[in-house]
Amino acid sequence: MMKRHHHRPITRRRGSLVLIALVCLIVGMSVLVSSAHRALLVQRQTERFTALRQCQWLLDAGINRALVAIENDADYNGETWQLDQPLPGRRTGQVTIAVQDSDSENGPQRIQVTAVVEPMNSPVGRGQMRRSHSFRLPVSDNHAQDSQ
């Protein structure tokens, strides 16, 4: 007499359940890893956008400061200033203003303003945001008369 194995359907069912559970676990982990990766990308983009805005604000402030300084002092040739307090996001900021006289006596002055924002305590250049703007100002009539 032959014995029949009645355990086969149960082991097949168990194997199927384990396989389904494993597939669900893999899909769930994939969704979780994908969500974490997306959140990290969004955070980095937000930090970069914030640094870009801070750098642009510093550049605008440097341009305004250069215009006022040139208006008040005809011999102003620029400056570099570092922010006393860190910016939000633990960043430092620096603005450099350089004024170059024209080659000709009554030619326009060239002003170069550079703003740099970078994370505090980071390797040089890493995560740094830099923006520059150059423009020319004609020599004012008062300045031209003073030099005669």
mmCIF file with all atom_site columns, C-alpha atoms in Angstrom:
data_model
loop_
_atom_site.group_PDB
_atom_site.id
_atom_site.type_symbol
_atom_site.label_atom_id
_atom_site.label_alt_id
_atom_site.label_comp_id
_atom_site.label_asym_id
_atom_site.label_entity_id
_atom_site.label_seq_id
_atom_site.pdbx_PDB_ins_code
_atom_site.Cartn_x
_atom_site.Cartn_y
_atom_site.Cartn_z
_atom_site.occupancy
_atom_site.B_iso_or_equiv
_atom_site.pdbx_formal_charge
_atom_site.auth_seq_id
_atom_site.auth_comp_id
_atom_site.auth_asym_id
_atom_site.auth_atom_id
_atom_site.pdbx_PDB_model_num
ATOM 1   C CA . MET A 1 1   ? 0.000  0.000   0.000   1.00 0.00 ? 1   MET A CA 1
ATOM 2   C CA . MET A 1 2   ? 1.179  3.431   -0.870  1.00 0.00 ? 2   MET A CA 1
ATOM 3   C CA . LYS A 1 3   ? 1.140  6.300   1.499   1.00 0.00 ? 3   LYS A CA 1
ATOM 4   C CA . ARG A 1 4   ? -0.126 9.576   0.318   1.00 0.00 ? 4   ARG A CA 1
ATOM 5   C CA . HIS A 1 5   ? 1.535  12.785  1.350   1.00 0.00 ? 5   HIS A CA 1
ATOM 6   C CA . HIS A 1 6   ? -1.063 15.168  2.634   1.00 0.00 ? 6   HIS A CA 1
ATOM 7   C CA . HIS A 1 7   ? 1.497  17.739  3.720   1.00 0.00 ? 7   HIS A CA 1
ATOM 8   C CA . ARG A 1 8   ? 2.296  18.976  0.246   1.00 0.00 ? 8   ARG A CA 1
ATOM 9   C CA . PRO A 1 9   ? -0.568 21.469  -0.106  1.00 0.00 ? 9   PRO A CA 1
ATOM 10  C CA . ILE A 1 10  ? 0.257  22.947  3.301   1.00 0.00 ? 10  ILE A CA 1
ATOM 11  C CA . THR A 1 11  ? 3.962  23.375  2.497   1.00 0.00 ? 11  THR A CA 1
ATOM 12  C CA . ARG A 1 12  ? 3.120  24.846  -0.891  1.00 0.00 ? 12  ARG A CA 1
ATOM 13  C CA . ARG A 1 13  ? 0.746  27.259  0.780   1.00 0.00 ? 13  ARG A CA 1
ATOM 14  C CA . ARG A 1 14  ? 3.391  28.185  3.346   1.00 0.00 ? 14  ARG A CA 1
ATOM 15  C CA . GLY A 1 15  ? 5.964  28.695  0.609   1.00 0.00 ? 15  GLY A CA 1
ATOM 16  C CA . SER A 1 16  ? 3.551  30.918  -1.289  1.00 0.00 ? 16  SER A CA 1
ATOM 17  C CA . LEU A 1 17  ? 2.814  32.957  1.832   1.00 0.00 ? 17  LEU A CA 1
ATOM 18  C CA . VAL A 1 18  ? 6.516  33.404  2.560   1.00 0.00 ? 18  VAL A CA 1
ATOM 19  C CA . LEU A 1 19  ? 7.125  34.433  -1.052  1.00 0.00 ? 19  LEU A CA 1
ATOM 20  C CA . ILE A 1 20  ? 4.241  36.949  -0.961  1.00 0.00 ? 20  ILE A CA 1
ATOM 21  C CA . ALA A 1 21  ? 5.496  38.351  2.356   1.00 0.00 ? 21  ALA A CA 1
ATOM 22  C CA . LEU A 1 22  ? 9.010  38.669  0.933   1.00 0.00 ? 22  LEU A CA 1
ATOM 23  C CA . VAL A 1 23  ? 7.755  40.477  -2.189  1.00 0.00 ? 23  VAL A CA 1
ATOM 24  C CA . CYS A 1 24  ? 5.671  42.849  -0.016  1.00 0.00 ? 24  CYS A CA 1
ATOM 25  C CA . LEU A 1 25  ? 8.710  43.518  2.174   1.00 0.00 ? 25  LEU A CA 1
ATOM 26  C CA . ILE A 1 26  ? 10.888 44.282  -0.865  1.00 0.00 ? 26  ILE A CA 1
ATOM 27  C CA . VAL A 1 27  ? 8.259  46.612  -2.352  1.00 0.00 ? 27  VAL A CA 1
ATOM 28  C CA . GLY A 1 28  ? 7.800  48.356  1.010   1.00 0.00 ? 28  GLY A CA 1
ATOM 29  C CA . MET A 1 29  ? 11.540 48.829  1.470   1.00 0.00 ? 29  MET A CA 1
ATOM 30  C CA . SER A 1 30  ? 11.857 50.173  -2.087  1.00 0.00 ? 30  SER A CA 1
ATOM 31  C CA . VAL A 1 31  ? 9.132  52.738  -1.410  1.00 0.00 ? 31  VAL A CA 1
ATOM 32  C CA . LEU A 1 32  ? 10.764 53.696  1.897   1.00 0.00 ? 32  LEU A CA 1
ATOM 33  C CA . VAL A 1 33  ? 14.245 54.095  0.376   1.00 0.00 ? 33  VAL A CA 1
ATOM 34  C CA . SER A 1 34  ? 12.833 56.055  -2.558  1.00 0.00 ? 34  SER A CA 1
ATOM 35  C CA . SER A 1 35  ? 10.942 58.387  -0.204  1.00 0.00 ? 35  SER A CA 1
ATOM 36  C CA . ALA A 1 36  ? 14.028 58.952  1.949   1.00 0.00 ? 36  ALA A CA 1
ATOM 37  C CA . HIS A 1 37  ? 16.120 59.691  -1.150  1.00 0.00 ? 37  HIS A CA 1
ATOM 38  C CA . ARG A 1 38  ? 13.524 62.166  -2.430  1.00 0.00 ? 38  ARG A CA 1
ATOM 39  C CA . ALA A 1 39  ? 13.360 63.905  0.971   1.00 0.00 ? 39  ALA A CA 1
ATOM 40  C CA . LEU A 1 40  ? 17.151 64.242  0.997   1.00 0.00 ? 40  LEU A CA 1
ATOM 41  C CA . LEU A 1 41  ? 17.133 65.743  -2.504  1.00 0.00 ? 41  LEU A CA 1
ATOM 42  C CA . VAL A 1 42  ? 14.430 68.241  -1.538  1.00 0.00 ? 42  VAL A CA 1
ATOM 43  C CA . GLN A 1 43  ? 16.400 69.232  1.579   1.00 0.00 ? 43  GLN A CA 1
ATOM 44  C CA . ARG A 1 44  ? 19.577 69.798  -0.459  1.00 0.00 ? 44  ARG A CA 1
ATOM 45  C CA . GLN A 1 45  ? 17.700 71.837  -3.068  1.00 0.00 ? 45  GLN A CA 1
ATOM 46  C CA . THR A 1 46  ? 16.128 73.959  -0.331  1.00 0.00 ? 46  THR A CA 1
ATOM 47  C CA . GLU A 1 47  ? 19.510 74.580  1.314   1.00 0.00 ? 47  GLU A CA 1
ATOM 48  C CA . ARG A 1 48  ? 21.044 75.516  -2.038  1.00 0.00 ? 48  ARG A CA 1
ATOM 49  C CA . PHE A 1 49  ? 18.177 77.876  -2.869  1.00 0.00 ? 49  PHE A CA 1
ATOM 50  C CA . THR A 1 50  ? 18.477 79.500  0.579   1.00 0.00 ? 50  THR A CA 1
ATOM 51  C CA . ALA A 1 51  ? 22.232 79.999  0.115   1.00 0.00 ? 51  ALA A CA 1
ATOM 52  C CA . LEU A 1 52  ? 21.622 81.454  -3.349  1.00 0.00 ? 52  LEU A CA 1
ATOM 53  C CA . ARG A 1 53  ? 19.087 83.952  -1.975  1.00 0.00 ? 53  ARG A CA 1
ATOM 54  C CA . GLN A 1 54  ? 21.421 84.926  0.881   1.00 0.00 ? 54  GLN A CA 1
ATOM 55  C CA . CYS A 1 55  ? 24.264 85.434  -1.583  1.00 0.00 ? 55  CYS A CA 1
ATOM 56  C CA . GLN A 1 56  ? 22.066 87.583  -3.822  1.00 0.00 ? 56  GLN A CA 1
ATOM 57  C CA . TRP A 1 57  ? 20.997 89.721  -0.842  1.00 0.00 ? 57  TRP A CA 1
ATOM 58  C CA . LEU A 1 58  ? 24.641 90.250  0.120   1.00 0.00 ? 58  LEU A CA 1
ATOM 59  C CA . LEU A 1 59  ? 25.514 91.135  -3.473  1.00 0.00 ? 59  LEU A CA 1
ATOM 60  C CA . ASP A 1 60  ? 22.679 93.692  -3.597  1.00 0.00 ? 60  ASP A CA 1
ATOM 61  C CA . ALA A 1 61  ? 23.815 95.160  -0.269  1.00 0.00 ? 61  ALA A CA 1
ATOM 62  C CA . GLY A 1 62  ? 27.390 95.380  -1.577  1.00 0.00 ? 62  GLY A CA 1
ATOM 63  C CA . ILE A 1 63  ? 26.264 97.174  -4.744  1.00 0.00 ? 63  ILE A CA 1
ATOM 64  C CA . ASN A 1 64  ? 24.223 99.662  -2.708  1.00 0.00 ? 64  ASN A CA 1
ATOM 65  C CA . ARG A 1 65  ? 27.110 100.203 -0.311  1.00 0.00 ? 65  ARG A CA 1
ATOM 66  C CA . ALA A 1 66  ? 29.524 100.807 -3.196  1.00 0.00 ? 66  ALA A CA 1
ATOM 67  C CA . LEU A 1 67  ? 27.209 103.371 -4.797  1.00 0.00 ? 67  LEU A CA 1
ATOM 68  C CA . VAL A 1 68  ? 26.751 105.283 -1.529  1.00 0.00 ? 68  VAL A CA 1
ATOM 69  C CA . ALA A 1 69  ? 30.482 105.152 -0.712  1.00 0.00 ? 69  ALA A CA 1
ATOM 70  C CA . ILE A 1 70  ? 31.482 106.413 -4.171  1.00 0.00 ? 70  ILE A CA 1
ATOM 71  C CA . GLU A 1 71  ? 28.924 109.203 -3.933  1.00 0.00 ? 71  GLU A CA 1
ATOM 72  C CA . ASN A 1 72  ? 30.260 110.277 -0.510  1.00 0.00 ? 72  ASN A CA 1
ATOM 73  C CA . ASP A 1 73  ? 33.981 109.789 -1.181  1.00 0.00 ? 73  ASP A CA 1
ATOM 74  C CA . ALA A 1 74  ? 35.491 110.317 -4.623  1.00 0.00 ? 74  ALA A CA 1
ATOM 75  C CA . ASP A 1 75  ? 38.661 108.477 -3.531  1.00 0.00 ? 75  ASP A CA 1
ATOM 76  C CA . TYR A 1 76  ? 36.828 105.332 -2.387  1.00 0.00 ? 76  TYR A CA 1
ATOM 77  C CA . ASN A 1 77  ? 38.581 102.308 -3.852  1.00 0.00 ? 77  ASN A CA 1
ATOM 78  C CA . GLY A 1 78  ? 36.627 99.454  -2.286  1.00 0.00 ? 78  GLY A CA 1
ATOM 79  C CA . GLU A 1 79  ? 36.652 97.217  0.754   1.00 0.00 ? 79  GLU A CA 1
ATOM 80  C CA . THR A 1 80  ? 36.043 93.703  2.004   1.00 0.00 ? 80  THR A CA 1
ATOM 81  C CA . TRP A 1 81  ? 33.699 92.962  4.856   1.00 0.00 ? 81  TRP A CA 1
ATOM 82  C CA . GLN A 1 82  ? 32.817 89.780  6.666   1.00 0.00 ? 82  GLN A CA 1
ATOM 83  C CA . LEU A 1 83  ? 29.485 89.269  8.400   1.00 0.00 ? 83  LEU A CA 1
ATOM 84  C CA . ASP A 1 84  ? 29.755 89.441  12.191  1.00 0.00 ? 84  ASP A CA 1
ATOM 85  C CA . GLN A 1 85  ? 26.962 86.937  12.804  1.00 0.00 ? 85  GLN A CA 1
ATOM 86  C CA . PRO A 1 86  ? 26.356 83.677  10.948  1.00 0.00 ? 86  PRO A CA 1
ATOM 87  C CA . LEU A 1 87  ? 23.524 83.571  8.449   1.00 0.00 ? 87  LEU A CA 1
ATOM 88  C CA . PRO A 1 88  ? 20.603 81.171  8.980   1.00 0.00 ? 88  PRO A CA 1
ATOM 89  C CA . GLY A 1 89  ? 21.708 77.653  8.114   1.00 0.00 ? 89  GLY A CA 1
ATOM 90  C CA . ARG A 1 90  ? 25.099 78.125  9.807   1.00 0.00 ? 90  ARG A CA 1
ATOM 91  C CA . ARG A 1 91  ? 26.669 79.992  6.910   1.00 0.00 ? 91  ARG A CA 1
ATOM 92  C CA . THR A 1 92  ? 29.189 82.801  6.774   1.00 0.00 ? 92  THR A CA 1
ATOM 93  C CA . GLY A 1 93  ? 29.178 85.648  4.299   1.00 0.00 ? 93  GLY A CA 1
ATOM 94  C CA . GLN A 1 94  ? 31.719 88.011  2.797   1.00 0.00 ? 94  GLN A CA 1
ATOM 95  C CA . VAL A 1 95  ? 31.409 90.907  0.352   1.00 0.00 ? 95  VAL A CA 1
ATOM 96  C CA . THR A 1 96  ? 34.303 92.380  -1.630  1.00 0.00 ? 96  THR A CA 1
ATOM 97  C CA . ILE A 1 97  ? 34.009 95.706  -3.432  1.00 0.00 ? 97  ILE A CA 1
ATOM 98  C CA . ALA A 1 98  ? 36.757 96.747  -5.855  1.00 0.00 ? 98  ALA A CA 1
ATOM 99  C CA . VAL A 1 99  ? 36.760 100.119 -7.633  1.00 0.00 ? 99  VAL A CA 1
ATOM 100 C CA . GLN A 1 100 ? 39.118 100.643 -10.545 1.00 0.00 ? 100 GLN A CA 1
ATOM 101 C CA . ASP A 1 101 ? 39.630 104.002 -12.196 1.00 0.00 ? 101 ASP A CA 1
ATOM 102 C CA . SER A 1 102 ? 39.426 104.282 -15.930 1.00 0.00 ? 102 SER A CA 1
ATOM 103 C CA . ASP A 1 103 ? 42.529 104.481 -18.094 1.00 0.00 ? 103 ASP A CA 1
ATOM 104 C CA . SER A 1 104 ? 41.387 107.846 -19.398 1.00 0.00 ? 104 SER A CA 1
ATOM 105 C CA . GLU A 1 105 ? 40.989 110.873 -17.133 1.00 0.00 ? 105 GLU A CA 1
ATOM 106 C CA . ASN A 1 106 ? 37.230 111.283 -17.556 1.00 0.00 ? 106 ASN A CA 1
ATOM 107 C CA . GLY A 1 107 ? 36.411 107.654 -18.320 1.00 0.00 ? 107 GLY A CA 1
ATOM 108 C CA . PRO A 1 108 ? 33.989 105.565 -16.288 1.00 0.00 ? 108 PRO A CA 1
ATOM 109 C CA . GLN A 1 109 ? 35.043 103.783 -13.108 1.00 0.00 ? 109 GLN A CA 1
ATOM 110 C CA . ARG A 1 110 ? 34.664 100.010 -13.051 1.00 0.00 ? 110 ARG A CA 1
ATOM 111 C CA . ILE A 1 111 ? 33.100 98.542  -9.913  1.00 0.00 ? 111 ILE A CA 1
ATOM 112 C CA . GLN A 1 112 ? 33.308 94.814  -9.169  1.00 0.00 ? 112 GLN A CA 1
ATOM 113 C CA . VAL A 1 113 ? 31.211 93.491  -6.273  1.00 0.00 ? 113 VAL A CA 1
ATOM 114 C CA . THR A 1 114 ? 31.544 89.855  -5.192  1.00 0.00 ? 114 THR A CA 1
ATOM 115 C CA . ALA A 1 115 ? 29.484 88.111  -2.517  1.00 0.00 ? 115 ALA A CA 1
ATOM 116 C CA . VAL A 1 116 ? 30.412 84.709  -1.090  1.00 0.00 ? 116 VAL A CA 1
ATOM 117 C CA . VAL A 1 117 ? 28.275 82.527  1.180   1.00 0.00 ? 117 VAL A CA 1
ATOM 118 C CA . GLU A 1 118 ? 29.623 79.234  2.503   1.00 0.00 ? 118 GLU A CA 1
ATOM 119 C CA . PRO A 1 119 ? 28.861 76.756  5.273   1.00 0.00 ? 119 PRO A CA 1
ATOM 120 C CA . MET A 1 120 ? 30.720 77.313  8.536   1.00 0.00 ? 120 MET A CA 1
ATOM 121 C CA . ASN A 1 121 ? 33.592 74.918  9.290   1.00 0.00 ? 121 ASN A CA 1
ATOM 122 C CA . SER A 1 122 ? 33.550 73.339  5.839   1.00 0.00 ? 122 SER A CA 1
ATOM 123 C CA . PRO A 1 123 ? 36.483 72.577  3.552   1.00 0.00 ? 123 PRO A CA 1
ATOM 124 C CA . VAL A 1 124 ? 37.404 75.547  1.368   1.00 0.00 ? 124 VAL A CA 1
ATOM 125 C CA . GLY A 1 125 ? 35.125 75.805  -1.641  1.00 0.00 ? 125 GLY A CA 1
ATOM 126 C CA . ARG A 1 126 ? 32.766 73.024  -0.597  1.00 0.00 ? 126 ARG A CA 1
ATOM 127 C CA . GLY A 1 127 ? 29.168 74.219  -0.614  1.00 0.00 ? 127 GLY A CA 1
ATOM 128 C CA . GLN A 1 128 ? 30.305 77.725  -1.494  1.00 0.00 ? 128 GLN A CA 1
ATOM 129 C CA . MET A 1 129 ? 27.942 80.080  -3.310  1.00 0.00 ? 129 MET A CA 1
ATOM 130 C CA . ARG A 1 130 ? 29.550 82.995  -5.171  1.00 0.00 ? 130 ARG A CA 1
ATOM 131 C CA . ARG A 1 131 ? 27.908 85.802  -7.117  1.00 0.00 ? 131 ARG A CA 1
ATOM 132 C CA . SER A 1 132 ? 29.574 88.795  -8.793  1.00 0.00 ? 132 SER A CA 1
ATOM 133 C CA . HIS A 1 133 ? 28.404 91.903  -10.559 1.00 0.00 ? 133 HIS A CA 1
ATOM 134 C CA . SER A 1 134 ? 30.486 94.400  -12.542 1.00 0.00 ? 134 SER A CA 1
ATOM 135 C CA . PHE A 1 135 ? 29.330 97.785  -13.707 1.00 0.00 ? 135 PHE A CA 1
ATOM 136 C CA . ARG A 1 136 ? 30.758 101.131 -14.778 1.00 0.00 ? 136 ARG A CA 1
ATOM 137 C CA . LEU A 1 137 ? 30.056 104.582 -13.381 1.00 0.00 ? 137 LEU A CA 1
ATOM 138 C CA . PRO A 1 138 ? 30.937 107.730 -15.253 1.00 0.00 ? 138 PRO A CA 1
ATOM 139 C CA . VAL A 1 139 ? 33.092 110.205 -13.373 1.00 0.00 ? 139 VAL A CA 1
ATOM 140 C CA . SER A 1 140 ? 30.807 112.873 -11.932 1.00 0.00 ? 140 SER A CA 1
ATOM 141 C CA . ASP A 1 141 ? 31.140 116.510 -13.029 1.00 0.00 ? 141 ASP A CA 1
ATOM 142 C CA . ASN A 1 142 ? 32.155 117.520 -9.493  1.00 0.00 ? 142 ASN A CA 1
ATOM 143 C CA . HIS A 1 143 ? 34.958 114.969 -9.450  1.00 0.00 ? 143 HIS A CA 1
ATOM 144 C CA . ALA A 1 144 ? 36.152 116.050 -12.896 1.00 0.00 ? 144 ALA A CA 1
ATOM 145 C CA . GLN A 1 145 ? 36.224 119.707 -11.774 1.00 0.00 ? 145 GLN A CA 1
ATOM 146 C CA . ASP A 1 146 ? 38.069 118.816 -8.549  1.00 0.00 ? 146 ASP A CA 1
ATOM 147 C CA . SER A 1 147 ? 40.838 117.115 -10.502 1.00 0.00 ? 147 SER A CA 1
ATOM 148 C CA . GLN A 1 148 ? 41.478 120.206 -12.693 1.00 0.00 ? 148 GLN A CA 1
#
